[in-house]
């Protein structure tokens, strides 16, 4: 896997909640390009992002996937974009006690100025 360099990290005002690794309050995500065209983030959960004790808040789960989706657009389509629709299906709790989670995103389709991205969150056992 090849690391994707964040082009904005040298801008002093850059404080993205998702991908600024120097934002102490943020998710501090970084990304790699997977072998099958996916963008992948290995993320270490913290209890400060819990909703229910021991379970990552659903809004944080959505943010993790939204951020990966943004990086898919940046990497694959070479443009920046904003989310116009987010459709999430929560299958089971995502526990903050996991040593790490894998967040994946892949471009499904693009047309005109729209992109469809499929994302997932997996625990270290590979369960979604």
mmCIF file of C-alpha atoms in Angstrom:
data_model
loop_
_atom_site.group_PDB
_atom_site.id
_atom_site.type_symbol
_atom_site.label_atom_id
_atom_site.label_comp_id
_atom_site.label_asym_id
_atom_site.label_seq_id
_atom_site.Cartn_x
_atom_site.Cartn_y
_atom_site.Cartn_z
ATOM 1 C CA UNK A 1 0.000 0.000 0.000
ATOM 2 C CA UNK A 2 1.176 3.486 -0.826
ATOM 3 C CA UNK A 3 0.733 6.400 1.608
ATOM 4 C CA UNK A 4 -1.265 9.355 0.306
ATOM 5 C CA UNK A 5 0.302 12.680 1.229
ATOM 6 C CA UNK A 6 -2.050 15.334 2.586
ATOM 7 C CA UNK A 7 -1.326 18.439 0.446
ATOM 8 C CA UNK A 8 -2.895 20.803 2.995
ATOM 9 C CA UNK A 9 -0.891 19.797 6.059
ATOM 10 C CA UNK A 10 1.634 22.634 5.577
ATOM 11 C CA UNK A 11 -1.051 25.331 5.731
ATOM 12 C CA UNK A 12 -1.012 26.768 9.295
ATOM 13 C CA UNK A 13 -4.784 27.384 9.331
ATOM 14 C CA UNK A 14 -5.581 23.817 8.256
ATOM 15 C CA UNK A 15 -7.447 22.126 11.125
ATOM 16 C CA UNK A 16 -9.704 19.579 9.383
ATOM 17 C CA UNK A 17 -11.592 17.547 12.001
ATOM 18 C CA UNK A 18 -11.135 14.413 9.883
ATOM 19 C CA UNK A 19 -7.687 14.473 8.351
ATOM 20 C CA UNK A 20 -5.536 17.040 10.138
ATOM 21 C CA UNK A 21 -3.094 14.867 12.074
ATOM 22 C CA UNK A 22 -2.092 17.841 14.242
ATOM 23 C CA UNK A 23 -5.665 18.636 15.377
ATOM 24 C CA UNK A 24 -5.772 17.225 18.942
ATOM 25 C CA UNK A 25 -9.592 17.301 18.971
ATOM 26 C CA UNK A 26 -10.002 15.639 15.568
ATOM 27 C CA UNK A 27 -9.937 12.134 14.158
ATOM 28 C CA UNK A 28 -6.360 12.508 12.860
ATOM 29 C CA UNK A 29 -6.933 10.215 9.887
ATOM 30 C CA UNK A 30 -4.338 9.436 7.262
ATOM 31 C CA UNK A 31 -4.776 7.394 4.122
ATOM 32 C CA UNK A 32 -3.208 4.782 1.904
ATOM 33 C CA UNK A 33 -4.000 3.517 -1.545
ATOM 34 C CA UNK A 34 -4.988 -0.153 -1.405
ATOM 35 C CA UNK A 35 -4.159 -2.803 -3.956
ATOM 36 C CA UNK A 36 -7.676 -2.996 -5.412
ATOM 37 C CA UNK A 37 -8.320 0.728 -5.859
ATOM 38 C CA UNK A 38 -9.635 1.363 -2.367
ATOM 39 C CA UNK A 39 -8.566 4.229 -0.159
ATOM 40 C CA UNK A 40 -7.843 2.870 3.302
ATOM 41 C CA UNK A 41 -7.425 4.410 6.743
ATOM 42 C CA UNK A 42 -6.225 2.449 9.759
ATOM 43 C CA UNK A 43 -7.682 4.373 12.685
ATOM 44 C CA UNK A 44 -7.193 3.902 16.418
ATOM 45 C CA UNK A 45 -10.482 4.612 18.224
ATOM 46 C CA UNK A 46 -10.629 6.557 21.475
ATOM 47 C CA UNK A 47 -13.383 6.579 24.064
ATOM 48 C CA UNK A 48 -13.766 10.356 23.661
ATOM 49 C CA UNK A 49 -15.632 9.529 20.427
ATOM 50 C CA UNK A 50 -18.149 7.223 22.151
ATOM 51 C CA UNK A 51 -21.882 7.804 22.154
ATOM 52 C CA UNK A 52 -22.899 4.916 24.370
ATOM 53 C CA UNK A 53 -20.011 3.768 26.636
ATOM 54 C CA UNK A 54 -17.667 1.618 24.583
ATOM 55 C CA UNK A 55 -19.438 2.284 21.273
ATOM 56 C CA UNK A 56 -18.263 4.850 18.720
ATOM 57 C CA UNK A 57 -20.976 7.489 18.173
ATOM 58 C CA UNK A 58 -22.908 6.998 14.922
ATOM 59 C CA UNK A 59 -22.090 10.553 13.825
ATOM 60 C CA UNK A 60 -18.383 9.844 14.242
ATOM 61 C CA UNK A 61 -18.781 6.623 12.236
ATOM 62 C CA UNK A 62 -20.417 8.673 9.470
ATOM 63 C CA UNK A 63 -17.628 11.239 9.660
ATOM 64 C CA UNK A 64 -14.981 8.523 9.306
ATOM 65 C CA UNK A 65 -16.657 7.239 6.139
ATOM 66 C CA UNK A 66 -17.385 10.738 4.813
ATOM 67 C CA UNK A 67 -13.713 11.657 5.171
ATOM 68 C CA UNK A 68 -12.567 8.510 3.369
ATOM 69 C CA UNK A 69 -15.092 9.251 0.612
ATOM 70 C CA UNK A 70 -13.662 12.767 0.213
ATOM 71 C CA UNK A 71 -10.193 11.307 -0.202
ATOM 72 C CA UNK A 72 -11.481 8.825 -2.801
ATOM 73 C CA UNK A 73 -12.798 11.771 -4.832
ATOM 74 C CA UNK A 74 -9.540 13.712 -4.362
ATOM 75 C CA UNK A 75 -7.365 10.722 -5.271
ATOM 76 C CA UNK A 76 -9.370 9.109 -8.075
ATOM 77 C CA UNK A 77 -11.042 12.107 -9.712
ATOM 78 C CA UNK A 78 -8.374 14.721 -8.910
ATOM 79 C CA UNK A 79 -10.925 17.250 -7.606
ATOM 80 C CA UNK A 80 -12.218 18.350 -4.238
ATOM 81 C CA UNK A 81 -15.875 17.936 -3.478
ATOM 82 C CA UNK A 82 -18.546 18.136 -0.822
ATOM 83 C CA UNK A 83 -21.005 15.508 0.319
ATOM 84 C CA UNK A 84 -24.484 15.942 -1.161
ATOM 85 C CA UNK A 85 -26.022 12.776 0.284
ATOM 86 C CA UNK A 86 -24.951 10.267 2.911
ATOM 87 C CA UNK A 87 -26.886 7.003 3.201
ATOM 88 C CA UNK A 88 -25.649 4.852 6.076
ATOM 89 C CA UNK A 89 -26.711 1.437 7.280
ATOM 90 C CA UNK A 90 -25.543 0.602 10.795
ATOM 91 C CA UNK A 91 -25.152 -3.173 11.004
ATOM 92 C CA UNK A 92 -23.727 -3.584 14.497
ATOM 93 C CA UNK A 93 -21.911 -1.528 17.158
ATOM 94 C CA UNK A 94 -18.399 -0.296 16.455
ATOM 95 C CA UNK A 95 -16.467 -0.653 19.694
ATOM 96 C CA UNK A 96 -13.907 1.876 20.887
ATOM 97 C CA UNK A 97 -12.046 -0.936 22.664
ATOM 98 C CA UNK A 98 -10.778 -2.238 19.302
ATOM 99 C CA UNK A 99 -7.024 -1.635 18.886
ATOM 100 C CA UNK A 100 -7.769 -0.265 15.427
ATOM 101 C CA UNK A 101 -10.476 0.007 12.789
ATOM 102 C CA UNK A 102 -10.101 -0.074 9.021
ATOM 103 C CA UNK A 103 -12.160 2.454 7.093
ATOM 104 C CA UNK A 104 -12.327 1.784 3.359
ATOM 105 C CA UNK A 105 -13.757 3.706 0.441
ATOM 106 C CA UNK A 106 -13.995 2.942 -3.256
ATOM 107 C CA UNK A 107 -15.346 4.831 -6.251
ATOM 108 C CA UNK A 108 -18.383 3.006 -7.617
ATOM 109 C CA UNK A 109 -19.416 5.437 -10.337
ATOM 110 C CA UNK A 110 -18.970 9.017 -11.440
ATOM 111 C CA UNK A 111 -21.070 11.055 -13.831
ATOM 112 C CA UNK A 112 -21.072 14.766 -14.540
ATOM 113 C CA UNK A 113 -20.276 16.393 -11.188
ATOM 114 C CA UNK A 114 -21.373 13.482 -8.999
ATOM 115 C CA UNK A 115 -19.486 10.548 -7.534
ATOM 116 C CA UNK A 116 -20.859 7.473 -5.795
ATOM 117 C CA UNK A 117 -18.541 6.097 -3.145
ATOM 118 C CA UNK A 118 -19.001 2.880 -1.162
ATOM 119 C CA UNK A 119 -17.465 2.907 2.314
ATOM 120 C CA UNK A 120 -17.166 0.497 5.207
ATOM 121 C CA UNK A 121 -15.770 0.249 8.711
ATOM 122 C CA UNK A 122 -14.148 -3.027 9.750
ATOM 123 C CA UNK A 123 -12.798 -4.189 13.082
ATOM 124 C CA UNK A 124 -9.375 -5.831 13.301
ATOM 125 C CA UNK A 125 -10.978 -9.239 12.626
ATOM 126 C CA UNK A 126 -12.256 -7.914 9.294
ATOM 127 C CA UNK A 127 -15.899 -7.833 10.407
ATOM 128 C CA UNK A 128 -18.076 -5.023 9.064
#
